[in-house]
PDB file of C-alpha atoms in Angstrom:
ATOM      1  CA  UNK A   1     -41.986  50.274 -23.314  1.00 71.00           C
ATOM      2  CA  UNK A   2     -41.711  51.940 -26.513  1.00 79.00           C
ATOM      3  CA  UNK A   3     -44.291  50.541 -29.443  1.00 81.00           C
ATOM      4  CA  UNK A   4     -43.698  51.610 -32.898  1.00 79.00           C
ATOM      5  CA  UNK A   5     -45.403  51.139 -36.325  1.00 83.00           C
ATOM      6  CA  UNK A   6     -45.582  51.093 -39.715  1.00 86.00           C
ATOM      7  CA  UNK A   7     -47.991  50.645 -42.915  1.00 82.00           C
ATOM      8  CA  UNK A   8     -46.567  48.681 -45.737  1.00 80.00           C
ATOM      9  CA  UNK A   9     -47.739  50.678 -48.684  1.00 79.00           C
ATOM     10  CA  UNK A  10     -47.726  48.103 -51.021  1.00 80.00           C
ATOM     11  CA  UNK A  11     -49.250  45.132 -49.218  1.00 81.00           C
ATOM     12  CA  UNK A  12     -51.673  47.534 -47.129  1.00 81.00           C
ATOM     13  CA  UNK A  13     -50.010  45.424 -44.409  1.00 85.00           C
ATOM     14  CA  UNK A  14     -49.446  47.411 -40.629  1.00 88.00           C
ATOM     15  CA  UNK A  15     -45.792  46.123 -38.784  1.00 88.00           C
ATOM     16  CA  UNK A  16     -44.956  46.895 -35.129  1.00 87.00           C
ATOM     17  CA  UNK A  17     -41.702  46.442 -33.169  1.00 86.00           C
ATOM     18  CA  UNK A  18     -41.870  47.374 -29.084  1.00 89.00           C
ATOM     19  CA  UNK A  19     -38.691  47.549 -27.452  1.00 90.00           C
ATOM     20  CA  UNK A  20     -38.265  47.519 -23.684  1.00 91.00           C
ATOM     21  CA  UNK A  21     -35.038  47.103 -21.087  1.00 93.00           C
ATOM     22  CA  UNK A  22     -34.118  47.332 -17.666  1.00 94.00           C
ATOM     23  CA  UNK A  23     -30.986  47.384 -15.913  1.00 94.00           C
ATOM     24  CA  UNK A  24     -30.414  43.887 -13.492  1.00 93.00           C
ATOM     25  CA  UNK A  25     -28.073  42.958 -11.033  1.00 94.00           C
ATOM     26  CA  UNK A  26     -26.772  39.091 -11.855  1.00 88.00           C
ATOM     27  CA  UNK A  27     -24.050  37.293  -9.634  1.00 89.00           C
ATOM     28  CA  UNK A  28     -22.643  40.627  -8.439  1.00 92.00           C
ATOM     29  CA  UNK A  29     -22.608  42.495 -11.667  1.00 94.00           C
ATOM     30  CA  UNK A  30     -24.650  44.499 -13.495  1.00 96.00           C
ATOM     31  CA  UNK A  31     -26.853  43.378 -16.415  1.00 97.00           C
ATOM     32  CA  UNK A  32     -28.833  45.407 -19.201  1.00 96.00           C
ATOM     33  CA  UNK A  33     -31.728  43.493 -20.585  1.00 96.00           C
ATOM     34  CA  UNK A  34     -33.089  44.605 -23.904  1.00 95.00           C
ATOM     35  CA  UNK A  35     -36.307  42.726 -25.232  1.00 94.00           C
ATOM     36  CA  UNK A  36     -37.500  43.650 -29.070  1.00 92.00           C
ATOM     37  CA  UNK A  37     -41.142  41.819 -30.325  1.00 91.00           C
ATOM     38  CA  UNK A  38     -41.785  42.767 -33.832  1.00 89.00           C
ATOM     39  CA  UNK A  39     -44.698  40.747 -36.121  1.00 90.00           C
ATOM     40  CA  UNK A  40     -47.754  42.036 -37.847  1.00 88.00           C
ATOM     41  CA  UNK A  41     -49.883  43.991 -36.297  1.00 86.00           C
ATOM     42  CA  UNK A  42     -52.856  41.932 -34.752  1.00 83.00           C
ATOM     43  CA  UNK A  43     -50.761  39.133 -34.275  1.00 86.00           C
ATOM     44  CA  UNK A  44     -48.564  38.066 -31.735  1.00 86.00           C
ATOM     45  CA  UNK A  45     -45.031  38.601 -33.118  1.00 90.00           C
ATOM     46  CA  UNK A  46     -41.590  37.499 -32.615  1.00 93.00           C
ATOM     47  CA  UNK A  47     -39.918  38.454 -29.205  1.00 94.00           C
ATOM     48  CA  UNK A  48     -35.476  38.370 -28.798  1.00 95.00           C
ATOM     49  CA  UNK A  49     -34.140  38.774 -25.076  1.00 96.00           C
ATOM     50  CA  UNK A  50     -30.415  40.507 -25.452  1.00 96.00           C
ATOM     51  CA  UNK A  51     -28.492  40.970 -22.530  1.00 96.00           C
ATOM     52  CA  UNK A  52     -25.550  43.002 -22.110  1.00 97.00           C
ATOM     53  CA  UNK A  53     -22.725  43.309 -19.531  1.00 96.00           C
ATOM     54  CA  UNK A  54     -21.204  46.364 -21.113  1.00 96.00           C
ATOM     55  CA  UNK A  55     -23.278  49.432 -20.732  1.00 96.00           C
ATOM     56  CA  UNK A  56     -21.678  51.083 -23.772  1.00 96.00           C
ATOM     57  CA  UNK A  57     -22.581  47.440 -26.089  1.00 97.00           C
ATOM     58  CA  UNK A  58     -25.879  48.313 -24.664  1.00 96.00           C
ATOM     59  CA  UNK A  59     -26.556  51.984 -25.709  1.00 95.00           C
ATOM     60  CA  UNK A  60     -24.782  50.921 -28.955  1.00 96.00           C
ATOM     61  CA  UNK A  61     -27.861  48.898 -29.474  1.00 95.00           C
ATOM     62  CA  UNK A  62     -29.995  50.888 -29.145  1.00 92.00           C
ATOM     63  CA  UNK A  63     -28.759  53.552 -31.020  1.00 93.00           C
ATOM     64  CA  UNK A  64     -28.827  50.702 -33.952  1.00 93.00           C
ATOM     65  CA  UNK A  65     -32.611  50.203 -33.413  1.00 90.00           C
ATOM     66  CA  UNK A  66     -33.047  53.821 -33.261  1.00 88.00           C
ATOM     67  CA  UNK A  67     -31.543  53.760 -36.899  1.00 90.00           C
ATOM     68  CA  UNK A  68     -33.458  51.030 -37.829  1.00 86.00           C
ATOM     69  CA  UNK A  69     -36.664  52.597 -37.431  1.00 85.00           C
ATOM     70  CA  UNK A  70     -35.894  55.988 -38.832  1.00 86.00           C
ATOM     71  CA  UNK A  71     -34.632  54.226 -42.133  1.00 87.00           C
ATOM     72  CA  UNK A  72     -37.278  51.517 -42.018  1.00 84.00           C
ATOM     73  CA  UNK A  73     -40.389  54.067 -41.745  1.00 83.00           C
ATOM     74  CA  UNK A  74     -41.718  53.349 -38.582  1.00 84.00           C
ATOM     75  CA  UNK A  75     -43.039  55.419 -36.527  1.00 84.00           C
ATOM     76  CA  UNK A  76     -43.656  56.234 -32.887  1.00 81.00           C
ATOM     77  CA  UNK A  77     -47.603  55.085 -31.267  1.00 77.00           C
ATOM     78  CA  UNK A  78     -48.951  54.628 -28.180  1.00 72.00           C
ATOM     79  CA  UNK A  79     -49.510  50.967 -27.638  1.00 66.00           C
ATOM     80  CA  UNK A  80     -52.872  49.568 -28.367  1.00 62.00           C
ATOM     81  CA  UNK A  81     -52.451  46.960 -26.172  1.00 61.00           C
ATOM     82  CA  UNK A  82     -51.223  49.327 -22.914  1.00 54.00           C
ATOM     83  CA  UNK A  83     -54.589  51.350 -23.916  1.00 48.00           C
ATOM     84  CA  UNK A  84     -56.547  48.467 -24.138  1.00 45.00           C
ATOM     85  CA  UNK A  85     -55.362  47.466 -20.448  1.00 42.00           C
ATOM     86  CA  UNK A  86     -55.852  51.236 -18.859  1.00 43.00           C
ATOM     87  CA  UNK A  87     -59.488  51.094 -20.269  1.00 40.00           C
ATOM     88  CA  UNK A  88     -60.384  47.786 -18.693  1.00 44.00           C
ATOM     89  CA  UNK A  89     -58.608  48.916 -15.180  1.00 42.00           C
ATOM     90  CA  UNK A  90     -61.258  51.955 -15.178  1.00 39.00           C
TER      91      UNK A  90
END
């Protein structure tokens, strides 16, 4: 999972977008399943499932997310929410 983030300058408001995949196997063939979740940050946010057949429609994908968030502004964090989780664990 990859969490990024960004502060509105502004509004003073904080944005996040994760994006996650994995690769699937569905009636024979292979599937690439991309998830995005972007909101505010503290909140729950807006999750998309995309799934691919292609593998090249795929990576194309990404790479347009990739774009997105170096023209957007965001940048890379460790999830809160992951750190939150390995805390509680120990």
């Amino acid at each position: 999972m990859i969490y990024f983030e960004k502060l509105t300058r502004n509004t003073g408001v904080s944005r996040f977008y994760q994006i996650w995949y994995e690769e699937a196997v569905q009636d024979g063939s292979t599937v690439w399943k991309l998830w995005t979740l972007r909101g505010r940050t503290g909140e729950q946010g807006t999750q998309k499932l995309e799934e691919y057949h292609i593998q090249s429609d795929f990576l194309n994908r990404l790479m347009e997310l990739e774009n997105l968030r170096l023209s957007d502004g965001y940048e890379k964090k460790l999830n809160p929410n992951l750190e939150q989780a390995e805390l509680e664990l120990n």
